[in-house]
XYZ file of C-alpha atoms in Angstrom:
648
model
C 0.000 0.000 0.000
C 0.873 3.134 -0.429
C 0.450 6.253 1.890
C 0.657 10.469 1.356
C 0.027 13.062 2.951
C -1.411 16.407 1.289
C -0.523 20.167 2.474
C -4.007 20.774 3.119
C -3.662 18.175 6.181
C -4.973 15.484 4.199
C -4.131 11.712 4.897
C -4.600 9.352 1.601
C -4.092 5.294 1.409
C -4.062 3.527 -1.332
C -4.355 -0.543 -1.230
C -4.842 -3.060 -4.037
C -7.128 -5.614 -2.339
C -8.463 -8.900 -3.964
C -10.490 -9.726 -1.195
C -12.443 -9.055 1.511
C -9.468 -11.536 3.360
C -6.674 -8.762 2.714
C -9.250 -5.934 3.253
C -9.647 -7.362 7.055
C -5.109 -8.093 7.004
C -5.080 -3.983 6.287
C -7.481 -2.973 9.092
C -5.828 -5.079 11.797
C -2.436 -3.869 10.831
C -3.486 -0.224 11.555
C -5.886 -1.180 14.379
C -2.877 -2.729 16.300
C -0.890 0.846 15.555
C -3.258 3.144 16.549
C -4.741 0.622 20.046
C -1.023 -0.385 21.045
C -0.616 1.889 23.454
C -4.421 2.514 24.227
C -5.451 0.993 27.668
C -7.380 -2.074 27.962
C -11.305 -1.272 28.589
C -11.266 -3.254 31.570
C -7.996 -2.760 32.693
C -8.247 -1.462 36.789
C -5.086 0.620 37.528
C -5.524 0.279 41.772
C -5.292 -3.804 41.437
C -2.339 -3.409 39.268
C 0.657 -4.051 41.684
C 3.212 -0.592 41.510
C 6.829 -1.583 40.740
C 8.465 -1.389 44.031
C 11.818 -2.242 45.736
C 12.393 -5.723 47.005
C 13.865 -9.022 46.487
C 13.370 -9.890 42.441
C 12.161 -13.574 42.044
C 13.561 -15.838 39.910
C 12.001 -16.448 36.455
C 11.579 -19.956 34.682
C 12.512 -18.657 30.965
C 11.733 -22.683 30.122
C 8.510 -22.194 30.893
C 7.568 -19.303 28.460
C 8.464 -21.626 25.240
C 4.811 -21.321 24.557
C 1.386 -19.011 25.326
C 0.044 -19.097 28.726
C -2.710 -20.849 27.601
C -1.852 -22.838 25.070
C -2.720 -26.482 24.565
C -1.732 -28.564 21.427
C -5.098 -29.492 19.314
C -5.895 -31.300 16.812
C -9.537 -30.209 16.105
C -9.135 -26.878 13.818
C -11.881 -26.536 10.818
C -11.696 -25.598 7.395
C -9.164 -27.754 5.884
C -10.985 -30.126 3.931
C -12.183 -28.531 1.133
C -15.212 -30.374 -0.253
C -16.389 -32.114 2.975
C -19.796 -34.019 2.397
C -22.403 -34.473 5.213
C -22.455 -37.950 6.825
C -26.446 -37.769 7.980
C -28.214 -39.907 5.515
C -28.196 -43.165 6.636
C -29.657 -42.269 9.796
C -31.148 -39.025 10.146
C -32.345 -35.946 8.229
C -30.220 -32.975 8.257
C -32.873 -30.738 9.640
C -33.322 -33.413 12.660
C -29.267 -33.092 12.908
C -29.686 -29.425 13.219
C -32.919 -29.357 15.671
C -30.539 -31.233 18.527
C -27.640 -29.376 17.643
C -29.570 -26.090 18.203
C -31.209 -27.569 21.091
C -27.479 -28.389 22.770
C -26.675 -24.871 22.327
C -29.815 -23.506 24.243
C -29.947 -25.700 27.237
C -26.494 -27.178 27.922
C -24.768 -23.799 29.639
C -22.098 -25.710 30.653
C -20.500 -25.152 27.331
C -22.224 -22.257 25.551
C -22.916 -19.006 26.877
C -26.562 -17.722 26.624
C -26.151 -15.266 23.922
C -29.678 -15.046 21.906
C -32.974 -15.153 23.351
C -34.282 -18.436 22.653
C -37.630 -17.791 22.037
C -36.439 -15.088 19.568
C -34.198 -17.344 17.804
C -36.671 -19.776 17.312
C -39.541 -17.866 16.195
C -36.786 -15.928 13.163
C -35.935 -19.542 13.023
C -39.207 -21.131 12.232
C -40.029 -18.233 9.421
C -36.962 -18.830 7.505
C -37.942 -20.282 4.545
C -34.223 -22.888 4.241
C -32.608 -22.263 8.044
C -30.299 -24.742 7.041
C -28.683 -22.378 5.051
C -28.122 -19.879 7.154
C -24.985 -18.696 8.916
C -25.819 -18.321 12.243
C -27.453 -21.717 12.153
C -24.345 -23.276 10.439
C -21.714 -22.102 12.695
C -23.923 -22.998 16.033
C -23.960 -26.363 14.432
C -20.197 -26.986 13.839
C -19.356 -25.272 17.191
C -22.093 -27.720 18.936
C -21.979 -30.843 17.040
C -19.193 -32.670 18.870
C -20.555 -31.873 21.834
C -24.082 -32.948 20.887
C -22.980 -36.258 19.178
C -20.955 -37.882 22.245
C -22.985 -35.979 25.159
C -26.559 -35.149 24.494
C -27.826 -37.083 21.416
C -30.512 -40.286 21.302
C -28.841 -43.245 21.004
C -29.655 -44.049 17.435
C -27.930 -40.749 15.930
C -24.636 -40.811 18.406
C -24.041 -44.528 17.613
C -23.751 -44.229 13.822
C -21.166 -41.434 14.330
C -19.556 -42.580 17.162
C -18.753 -45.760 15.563
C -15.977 -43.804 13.209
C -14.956 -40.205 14.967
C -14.075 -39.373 11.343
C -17.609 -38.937 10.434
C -17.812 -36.338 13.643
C -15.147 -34.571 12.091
C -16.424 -34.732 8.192
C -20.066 -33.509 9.572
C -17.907 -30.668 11.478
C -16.446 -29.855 8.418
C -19.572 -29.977 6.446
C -21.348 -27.352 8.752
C -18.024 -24.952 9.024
C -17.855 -24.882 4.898
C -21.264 -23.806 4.631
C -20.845 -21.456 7.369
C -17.957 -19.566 5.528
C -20.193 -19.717 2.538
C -23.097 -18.086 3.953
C -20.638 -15.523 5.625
C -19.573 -14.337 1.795
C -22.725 -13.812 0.939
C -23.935 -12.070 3.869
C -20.813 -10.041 4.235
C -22.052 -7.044 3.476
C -24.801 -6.689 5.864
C -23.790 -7.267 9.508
C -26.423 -7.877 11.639
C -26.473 -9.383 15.371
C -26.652 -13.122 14.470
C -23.191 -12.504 12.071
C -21.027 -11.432 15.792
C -22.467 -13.910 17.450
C -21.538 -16.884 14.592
C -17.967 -14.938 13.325
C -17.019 -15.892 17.336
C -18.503 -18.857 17.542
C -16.359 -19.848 14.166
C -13.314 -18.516 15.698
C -13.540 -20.601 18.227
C -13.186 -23.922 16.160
C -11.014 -22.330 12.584
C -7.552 -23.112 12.350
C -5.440 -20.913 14.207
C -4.079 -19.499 11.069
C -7.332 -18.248 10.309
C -8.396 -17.245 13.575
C -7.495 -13.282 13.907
C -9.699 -12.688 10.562
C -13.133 -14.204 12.481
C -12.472 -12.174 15.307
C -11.532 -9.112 13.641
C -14.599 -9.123 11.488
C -16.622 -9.455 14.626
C -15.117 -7.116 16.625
C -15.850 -4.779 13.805
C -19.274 -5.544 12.837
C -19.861 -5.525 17.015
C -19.129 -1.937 16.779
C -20.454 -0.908 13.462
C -23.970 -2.198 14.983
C -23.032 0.119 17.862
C -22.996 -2.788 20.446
C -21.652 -1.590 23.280
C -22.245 -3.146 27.247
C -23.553 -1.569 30.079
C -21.972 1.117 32.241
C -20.991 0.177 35.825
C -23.500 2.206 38.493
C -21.335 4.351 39.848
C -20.706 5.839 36.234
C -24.417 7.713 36.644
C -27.933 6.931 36.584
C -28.010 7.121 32.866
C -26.972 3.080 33.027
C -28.988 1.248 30.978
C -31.336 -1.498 32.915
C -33.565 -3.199 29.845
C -32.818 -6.914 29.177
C -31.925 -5.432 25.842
C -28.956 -3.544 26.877
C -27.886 -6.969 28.961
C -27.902 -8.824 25.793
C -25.682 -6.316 24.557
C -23.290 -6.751 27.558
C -23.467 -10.254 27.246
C -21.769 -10.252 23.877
C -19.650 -7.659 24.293
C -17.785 -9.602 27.406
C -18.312 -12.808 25.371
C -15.914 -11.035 22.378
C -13.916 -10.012 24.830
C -13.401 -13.146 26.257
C -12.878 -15.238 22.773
C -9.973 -11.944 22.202
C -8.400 -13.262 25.761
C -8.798 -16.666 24.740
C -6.979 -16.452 21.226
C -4.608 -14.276 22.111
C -3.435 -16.187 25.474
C -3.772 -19.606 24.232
C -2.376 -19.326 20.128
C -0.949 -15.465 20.593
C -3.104 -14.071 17.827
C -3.554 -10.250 17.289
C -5.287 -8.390 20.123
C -8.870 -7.514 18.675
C -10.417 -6.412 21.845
C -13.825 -4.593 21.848
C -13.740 -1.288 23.047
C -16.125 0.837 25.032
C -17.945 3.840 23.649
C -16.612 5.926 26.107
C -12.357 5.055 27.037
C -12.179 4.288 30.612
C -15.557 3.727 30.995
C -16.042 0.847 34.178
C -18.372 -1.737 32.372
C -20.798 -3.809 34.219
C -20.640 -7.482 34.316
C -23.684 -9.995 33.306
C -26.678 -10.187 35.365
C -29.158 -12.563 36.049
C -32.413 -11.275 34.827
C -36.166 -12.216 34.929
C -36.271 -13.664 31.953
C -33.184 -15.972 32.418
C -34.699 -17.590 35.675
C -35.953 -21.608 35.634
C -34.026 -21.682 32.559
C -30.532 -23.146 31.362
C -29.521 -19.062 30.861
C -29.619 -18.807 34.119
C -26.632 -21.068 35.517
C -24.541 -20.132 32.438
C -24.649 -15.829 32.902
C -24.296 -17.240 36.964
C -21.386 -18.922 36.088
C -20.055 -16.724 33.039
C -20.282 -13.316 35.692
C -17.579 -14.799 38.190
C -15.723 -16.734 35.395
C -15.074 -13.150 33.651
C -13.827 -11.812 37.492
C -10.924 -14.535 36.795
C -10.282 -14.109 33.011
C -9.520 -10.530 34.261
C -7.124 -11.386 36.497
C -5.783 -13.918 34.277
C -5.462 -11.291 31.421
C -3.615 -8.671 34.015
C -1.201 -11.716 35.025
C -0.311 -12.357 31.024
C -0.037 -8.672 30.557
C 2.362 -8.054 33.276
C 4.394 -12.004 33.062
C 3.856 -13.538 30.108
C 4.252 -10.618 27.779
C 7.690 -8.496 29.021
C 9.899 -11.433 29.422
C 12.692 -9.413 30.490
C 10.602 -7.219 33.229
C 11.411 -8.361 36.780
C 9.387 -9.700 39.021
C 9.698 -9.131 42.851
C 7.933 -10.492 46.065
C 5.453 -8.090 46.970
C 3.979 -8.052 42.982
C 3.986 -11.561 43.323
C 2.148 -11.696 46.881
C 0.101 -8.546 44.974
C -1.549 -11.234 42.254
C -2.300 -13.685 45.110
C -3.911 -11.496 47.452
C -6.298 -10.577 44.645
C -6.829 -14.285 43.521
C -7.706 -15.309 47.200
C -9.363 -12.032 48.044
C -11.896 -12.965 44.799
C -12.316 -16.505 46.233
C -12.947 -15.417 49.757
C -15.492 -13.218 49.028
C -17.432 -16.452 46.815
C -20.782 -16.688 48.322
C -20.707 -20.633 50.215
C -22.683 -22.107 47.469
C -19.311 -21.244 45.390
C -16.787 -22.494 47.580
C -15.998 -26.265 47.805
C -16.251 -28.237 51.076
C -18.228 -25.122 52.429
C -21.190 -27.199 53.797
C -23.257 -25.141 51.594
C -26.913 -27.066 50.540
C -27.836 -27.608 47.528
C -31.225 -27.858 45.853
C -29.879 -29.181 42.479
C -27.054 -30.193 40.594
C -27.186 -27.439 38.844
C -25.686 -24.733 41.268
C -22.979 -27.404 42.281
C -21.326 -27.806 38.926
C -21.574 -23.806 38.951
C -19.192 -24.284 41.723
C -17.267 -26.787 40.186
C -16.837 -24.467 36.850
C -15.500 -21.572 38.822
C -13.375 -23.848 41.047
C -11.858 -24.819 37.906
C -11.245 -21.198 36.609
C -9.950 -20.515 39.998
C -7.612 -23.191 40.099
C -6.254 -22.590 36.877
C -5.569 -18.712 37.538
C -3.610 -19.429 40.951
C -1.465 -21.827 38.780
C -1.354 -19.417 35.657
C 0.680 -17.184 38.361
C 2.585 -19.030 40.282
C 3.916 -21.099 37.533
C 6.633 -18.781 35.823
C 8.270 -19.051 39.786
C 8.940 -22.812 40.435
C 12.347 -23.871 40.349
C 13.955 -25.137 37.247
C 14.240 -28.678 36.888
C 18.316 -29.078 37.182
C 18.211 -26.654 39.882
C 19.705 -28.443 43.575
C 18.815 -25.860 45.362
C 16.212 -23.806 44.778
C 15.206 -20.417 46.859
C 12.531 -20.277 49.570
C 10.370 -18.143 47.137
C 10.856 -20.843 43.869
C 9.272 -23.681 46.771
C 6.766 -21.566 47.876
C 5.504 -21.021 43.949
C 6.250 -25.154 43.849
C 3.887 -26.146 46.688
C 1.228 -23.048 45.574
C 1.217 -25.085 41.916
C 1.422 -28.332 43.483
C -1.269 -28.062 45.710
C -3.772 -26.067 43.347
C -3.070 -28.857 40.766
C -4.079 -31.942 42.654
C -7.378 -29.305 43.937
C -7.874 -29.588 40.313
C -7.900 -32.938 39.756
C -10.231 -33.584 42.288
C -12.327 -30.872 40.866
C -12.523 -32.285 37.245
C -12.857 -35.744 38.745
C -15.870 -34.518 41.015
C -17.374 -32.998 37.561
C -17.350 -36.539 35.922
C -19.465 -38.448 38.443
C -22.061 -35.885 38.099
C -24.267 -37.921 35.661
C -26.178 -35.001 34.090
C -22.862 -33.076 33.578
C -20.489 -35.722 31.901
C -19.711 -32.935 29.373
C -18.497 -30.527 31.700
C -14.788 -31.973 32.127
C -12.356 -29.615 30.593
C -9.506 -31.448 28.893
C -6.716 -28.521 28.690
C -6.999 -27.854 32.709
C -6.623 -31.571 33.198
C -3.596 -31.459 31.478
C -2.408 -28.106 33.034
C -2.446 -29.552 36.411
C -0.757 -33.288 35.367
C 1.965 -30.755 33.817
C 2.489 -29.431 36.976
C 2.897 -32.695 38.965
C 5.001 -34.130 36.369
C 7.841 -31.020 36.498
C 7.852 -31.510 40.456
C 8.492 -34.614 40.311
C 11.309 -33.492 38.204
C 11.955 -31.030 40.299
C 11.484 -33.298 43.702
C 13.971 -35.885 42.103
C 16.556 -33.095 41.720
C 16.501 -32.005 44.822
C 16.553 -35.516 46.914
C 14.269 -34.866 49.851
C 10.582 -34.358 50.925
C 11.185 -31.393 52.610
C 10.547 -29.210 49.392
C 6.769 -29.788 50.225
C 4.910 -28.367 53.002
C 2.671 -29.974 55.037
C -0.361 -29.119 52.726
C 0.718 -31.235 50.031
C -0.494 -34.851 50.213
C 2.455 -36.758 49.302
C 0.347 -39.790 48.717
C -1.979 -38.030 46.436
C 0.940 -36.298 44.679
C 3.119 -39.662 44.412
C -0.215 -40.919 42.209
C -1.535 -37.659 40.563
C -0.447 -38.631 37.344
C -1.913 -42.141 37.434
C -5.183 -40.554 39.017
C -5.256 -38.212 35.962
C -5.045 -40.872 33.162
C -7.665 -42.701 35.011
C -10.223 -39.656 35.628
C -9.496 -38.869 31.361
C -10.053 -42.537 30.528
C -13.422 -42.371 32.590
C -14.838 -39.619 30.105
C -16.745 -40.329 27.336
C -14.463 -38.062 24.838
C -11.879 -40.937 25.096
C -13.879 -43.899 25.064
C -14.762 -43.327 21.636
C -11.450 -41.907 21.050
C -11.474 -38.241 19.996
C -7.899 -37.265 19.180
C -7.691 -34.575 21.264
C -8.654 -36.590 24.241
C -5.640 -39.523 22.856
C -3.137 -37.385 22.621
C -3.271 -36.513 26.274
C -3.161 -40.045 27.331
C -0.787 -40.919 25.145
C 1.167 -38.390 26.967
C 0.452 -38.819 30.409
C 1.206 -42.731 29.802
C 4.889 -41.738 28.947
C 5.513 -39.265 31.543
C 4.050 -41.839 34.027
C 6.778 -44.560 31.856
C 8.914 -41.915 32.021
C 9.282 -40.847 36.096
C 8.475 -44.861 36.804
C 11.773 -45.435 34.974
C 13.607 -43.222 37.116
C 12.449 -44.663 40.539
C 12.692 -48.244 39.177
C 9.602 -49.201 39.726
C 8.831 -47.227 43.380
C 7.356 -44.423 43.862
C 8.825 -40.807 44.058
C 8.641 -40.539 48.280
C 9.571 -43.025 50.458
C 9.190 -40.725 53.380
C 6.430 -39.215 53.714
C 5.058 -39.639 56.787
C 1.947 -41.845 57.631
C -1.737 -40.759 57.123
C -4.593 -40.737 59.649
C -7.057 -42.426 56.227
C -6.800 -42.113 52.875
C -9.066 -38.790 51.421
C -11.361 -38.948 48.727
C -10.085 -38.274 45.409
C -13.249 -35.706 44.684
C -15.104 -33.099 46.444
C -18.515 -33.771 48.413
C -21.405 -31.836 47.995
C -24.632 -31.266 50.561
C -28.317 -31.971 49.618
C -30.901 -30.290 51.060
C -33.708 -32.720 52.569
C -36.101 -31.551 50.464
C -33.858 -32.574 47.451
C -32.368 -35.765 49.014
C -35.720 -37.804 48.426
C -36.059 -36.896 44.656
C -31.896 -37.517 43.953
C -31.315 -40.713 43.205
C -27.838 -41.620 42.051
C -28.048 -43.065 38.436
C -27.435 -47.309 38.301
C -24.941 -48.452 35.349
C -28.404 -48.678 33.067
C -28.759 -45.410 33.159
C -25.969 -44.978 30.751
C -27.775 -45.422 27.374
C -30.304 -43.148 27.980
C -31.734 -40.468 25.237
C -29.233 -38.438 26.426
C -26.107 -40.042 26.231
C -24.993 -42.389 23.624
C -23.877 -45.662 23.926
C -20.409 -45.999 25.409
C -18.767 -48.847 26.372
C -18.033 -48.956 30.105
C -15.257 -48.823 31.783
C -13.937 -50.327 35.591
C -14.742 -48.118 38.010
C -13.000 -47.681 41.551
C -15.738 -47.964 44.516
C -15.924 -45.767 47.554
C -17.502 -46.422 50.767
C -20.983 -45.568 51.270
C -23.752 -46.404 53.508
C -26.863 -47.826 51.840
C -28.351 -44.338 51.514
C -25.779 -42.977 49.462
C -24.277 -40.447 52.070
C -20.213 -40.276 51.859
C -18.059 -41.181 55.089
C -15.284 -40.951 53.888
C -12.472 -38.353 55.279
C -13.524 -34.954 53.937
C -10.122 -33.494 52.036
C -9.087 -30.049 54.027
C -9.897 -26.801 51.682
C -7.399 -24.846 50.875
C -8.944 -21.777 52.077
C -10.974 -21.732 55.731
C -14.217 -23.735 55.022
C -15.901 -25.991 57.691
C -18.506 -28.434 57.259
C -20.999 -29.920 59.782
C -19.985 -33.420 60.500
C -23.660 -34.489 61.034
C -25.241 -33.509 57.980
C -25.113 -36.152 55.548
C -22.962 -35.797 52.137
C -24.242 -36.958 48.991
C -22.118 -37.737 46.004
C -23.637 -36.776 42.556
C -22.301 -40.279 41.272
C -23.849 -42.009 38.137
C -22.222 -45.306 39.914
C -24.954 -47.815 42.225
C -23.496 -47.695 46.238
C -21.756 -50.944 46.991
C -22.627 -52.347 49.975
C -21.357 -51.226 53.183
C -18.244 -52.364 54.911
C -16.620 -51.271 57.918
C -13.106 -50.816 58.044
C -10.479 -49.070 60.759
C -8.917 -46.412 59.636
C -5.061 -48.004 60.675
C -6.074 -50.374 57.256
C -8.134 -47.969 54.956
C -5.235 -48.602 52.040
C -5.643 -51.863 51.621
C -9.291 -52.379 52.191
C -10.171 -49.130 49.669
C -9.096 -52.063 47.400
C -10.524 -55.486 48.474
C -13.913 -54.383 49.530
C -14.531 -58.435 50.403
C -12.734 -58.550 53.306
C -14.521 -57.491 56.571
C -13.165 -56.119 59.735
C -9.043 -55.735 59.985
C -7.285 -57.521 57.958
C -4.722 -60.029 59.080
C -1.263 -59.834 58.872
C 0.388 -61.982 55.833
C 4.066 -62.678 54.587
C 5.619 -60.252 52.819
C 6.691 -62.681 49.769
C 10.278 -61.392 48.324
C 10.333 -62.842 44.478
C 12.824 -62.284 41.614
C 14.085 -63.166 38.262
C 16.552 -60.927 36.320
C 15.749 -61.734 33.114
C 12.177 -60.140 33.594
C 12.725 -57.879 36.838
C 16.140 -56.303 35.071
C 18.261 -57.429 38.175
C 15.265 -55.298 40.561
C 14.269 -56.853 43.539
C 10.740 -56.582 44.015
C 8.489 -57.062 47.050
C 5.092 -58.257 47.363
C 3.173 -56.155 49.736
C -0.056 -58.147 49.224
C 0.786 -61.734 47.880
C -2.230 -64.300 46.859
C -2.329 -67.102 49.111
């Protein structure tokens, strides 16, 4: 292109464009000029910690090969270029696109409420071919996936779970005749083109991914969407459910910016306010949301946003400036803020807070901002821990260690909690799974380099920790993503199977600790949630032929470990210690959300709750045996191996 400037003060461009493609390349060349060194909309100067004198923490540069999101995929559209739908032998495509459509309105866990239902289905139903749509096409490749394995009858799911290829050619189907729809319609913006240019963003390849949200960024303000204003920015705040649509999809394209940029370090396209500086208001719950699916997902999506911020201020101020230094009271700065936010959680949002719940529903609200908590306390901390090679590393590098440590095996028991909850199966989110198993597995290099226990403080199980990455292939295998084996879901066994090869190798067979000192009874691997009584009559924890119902396809089972319970269903087991102060009444009775039949009770002391948590047929204490020494070195590699629990 070419650029002048006239004496009369004039400023003149002049591009050769072939397409609307290079059109969109020239705007977000000169949007990222003139916004570089704009402020961010949100961006809250007091919680920013001020440079100050003090001790300057050590950095992991190893640990910034990569964006601080970023988690290798597999699933990108629009690379086959004449993909053909696979629907005909067993369904119509409309029928295809009626579930898909009904996914995206009632499952919250996944998609935020962005279009009034009703609304969408009455413009839906007067459409003359709403197949052929674009906001129709590119809710149906961002849904289908999900609908297939999770929420389809059994007849549709099995023909396409049977080959995963034909989840990805019907994926591919819908995101071609998305972008084909979008040509056409280019030229007229309208609300349902934002809402299906992020969608599409969401699931493109990353190459393509800064165009989608650059186009929707710009059509969001050419429609002059803009959110709410905060109350204390005047009365003149707007309070119609219209205006909290608006906000709705203004945070939601600000969040899909956060989420490209963090995770595959795209261009910034953020939204930005009419007015710079402007304090926006978050989400609300409104009248018209209540008794329905909306209503969880804005519940969740408000305090979910609350962390994305902080998690956008810690990748601004870490992540970005790798050679800015870091010292202690910054550091202590982002925690206080992170714990401050969780402290003031109402109960029903903090685990093990003896809250009681009515429904399932507010519970895996919990669970989905436990999970966004976690993840932001580890986001932090992470850049700190001590290098792998390093002997000796400083006070601060363990703290960071334990921190990560810690909030990692919280999140495995959070995601594992998520999976016995029957109704939300679909809720386990792969990438924090394997942000927390990445975690344990660098301790463990790091715990191996440094030759003792006493890196760990006393909030650390060491038991827990010695198995988290065994306890993380088996809470992935349990999902129904890789039962049916979706890639994405493969490729994380596949790795955690060769770090756990991998750190088994070094130990020759034992495990990591050796000393850690002995436990008053093994703690449940998941969190425990409280029914109200009113609730605890109607619950009634799904038996193993519940699995094929009309909403979840056929899956083959897999083993699954039993837990004590009494015949009632009420847990007994140890309740794990929260992190932050929580206490629960001992009397009230916990109830697992558990798609798994209670075995029947057994009574066991707690001196033997090891080895009894794994033969559930013995009764009372179990006698003492010989501990049977065996070995052959062509097999064992010249390793002598002991049998702690021989067959007789």
């Amino acid at each position: 292109f070419r650029i002048s400037y006239s004496d009369r003060g004039d400023f003149n461009l002049e591009a050769r464009l072939a397409s609307a493609t290079d059109l969109r390349s020239l705007i977000d060349a000169f949007s990222q000029l003139c916004t570089a060194s704009s402020p961010s909309p949100i961006s809250t100067p007091a919680t920013t910690p001020s440079i100050c004198s003090g001790i300057v923490l050590y950095r992991n540069r190893s640990l910034l090969s990569k964006p601080a999101n970023f988690f290798a995929s597999v699933s990108a559209l629009g690379q086959h270029l004449h993909p053909h739908s696979k629907h005909r032998p067993v369904a119509s495509l409309q029928a295809i696109i009626d579930v898909c459509l009904q996914t995206y309105f009632t499952c919250w866990v996944r998609h935020v409420p962005l279009l009034q239902k009703e609304e969408f289905l009455s413009w839906y139903n007067k459409q003359q071919d709403p197949t052929n749509t674009l906001i129709v096409n590119a809710i149906c490749c961002y849904t289908f996936r999900h609908t297939i394995i999770h929420h389809a009858s059994s007849n549709l799911a099995r023909f396409f779970v049977e080959d995963v290829n034909r989840i990805r050619e019907q994926e591919e189907f819908f995101f071609n005749r998305a972008r084909d729809c979008l040509a056409q319609s280019f030229d007229s913006p309208d609300r349902h083109m934002v809402v299906a240019l992020l969608l599409m963003c969401t699931r493109a390849h990353r190459s393509k991914l800064h165009h989608y949200a650059g186009m929707a960024v710009s059509a969001l303000h050419g429609l002059d969407i803009y959110p709410r204003t905060a109350p204390e920015e005047g009365p003149e705040s707007d309070e119609s459910y219209e205006k909290e649509m608006d906000t709705r999809l203004w945070w939601y394209a600000w969040a899909i910016d956060f989420y490209l940029y963090s995770s595959f370090g795209a261009p910034r396209s953020t939204p930005q306010t009419r007015v710079p500086g402007t304090a926006i208001d978050p989400p609300r719950i409104f009248e018209q949301d209540v008794d329905e699916a909306a209503e969880m997902g804005v519940l969740a999506l408000t305090h979910c946003l609350e962390l994305w911020k902080i998690q956008s201020d810690i990748v601004e101020a870490l992540y970005e400036n790798e050679s800015s230094d870091m010292t202690v009271e910054q550091l202590q700065a982002f925690d206080t803020r992170i714990l401050a936010f969780y402290r003031a959680l109402p109960a029903y949002l903090q685990l093990d807070s003896g809250f009681e719940y009515g429904s399932e529903d507010l519970f895996m609200v919990c669970l989905r901002v436990n999970m966004e908590y976690n993840a932001t306390r580890i986001l932090l901390h992470k850049l700190f821990i001590p290098d792998i090679n390093d002997r000796h590393p400083s006070h601060f590098s363990l703290q960071s260690l334990n921190i990560c440590v810690s909030t990692a095996l919280r999140q495995l028991r959070t995601l594992n909690t998520a999976t016995r909850i029957h109704k939300y199966r679909c809720s386990f989110d792969r990438d924090e799974l394997w942000r927390a198993s990445e975690i344990i597995s660098i301790a463990m290099d790091v715990h191996r380099s440094c030759g003792s226990d006493v890196i760990f403080a006393q909030d650390v199980d060491l038991d827990e920790y010695n198995h988290g990455l065994e306890k993380a292939l088996e809470t992935l295998k349990a999902t129904r993503d890789y039962q049916i084996k979706v890639k994405d879901w493969t490729q994380v066994a596949d790795w955690l199977e060769v770090e756990i090869r991998r750190h088994k190798l070094y130990y020759h067979g034992q495990p990591p600790s050796q000393t850690a000192p002995p436990r008053r009874a093994s703690a449940p691997d998941y969190f425990l949630a409280t029914l109200k009584p009113s609730a605890r009559q109607s619950h009634r924890p799904p038996s193993n032929t519940d699995a094929d119902t009309a909403e979840s396809p056929p899956i083959p089972k897999i083993e699954e470990s039993h837990h004590e319970l009494t015949p009632s269903g009420s847990m007994l087991s140890q309740q794990p210690s929260p992190p932050l102060s929580a206490s629960s009444s001992s009397s009230k009775s916990f109830v697992q959300f558990s798609p798994y039949t209670p075995p029947s009770p057994i009574s066991s002391p707690s001196g033997n709750n090891t080895n009894n948590h794994h033969h559930h047929h013995h009764h009372g204490p179990k006698p003492s045996q010989t501990r049977f020494r065996y070995f052959n070195p062509r097999k064992m590699n010249k390793f002598l191996f002991i049998d702690e629990n021989p067959i007789l």
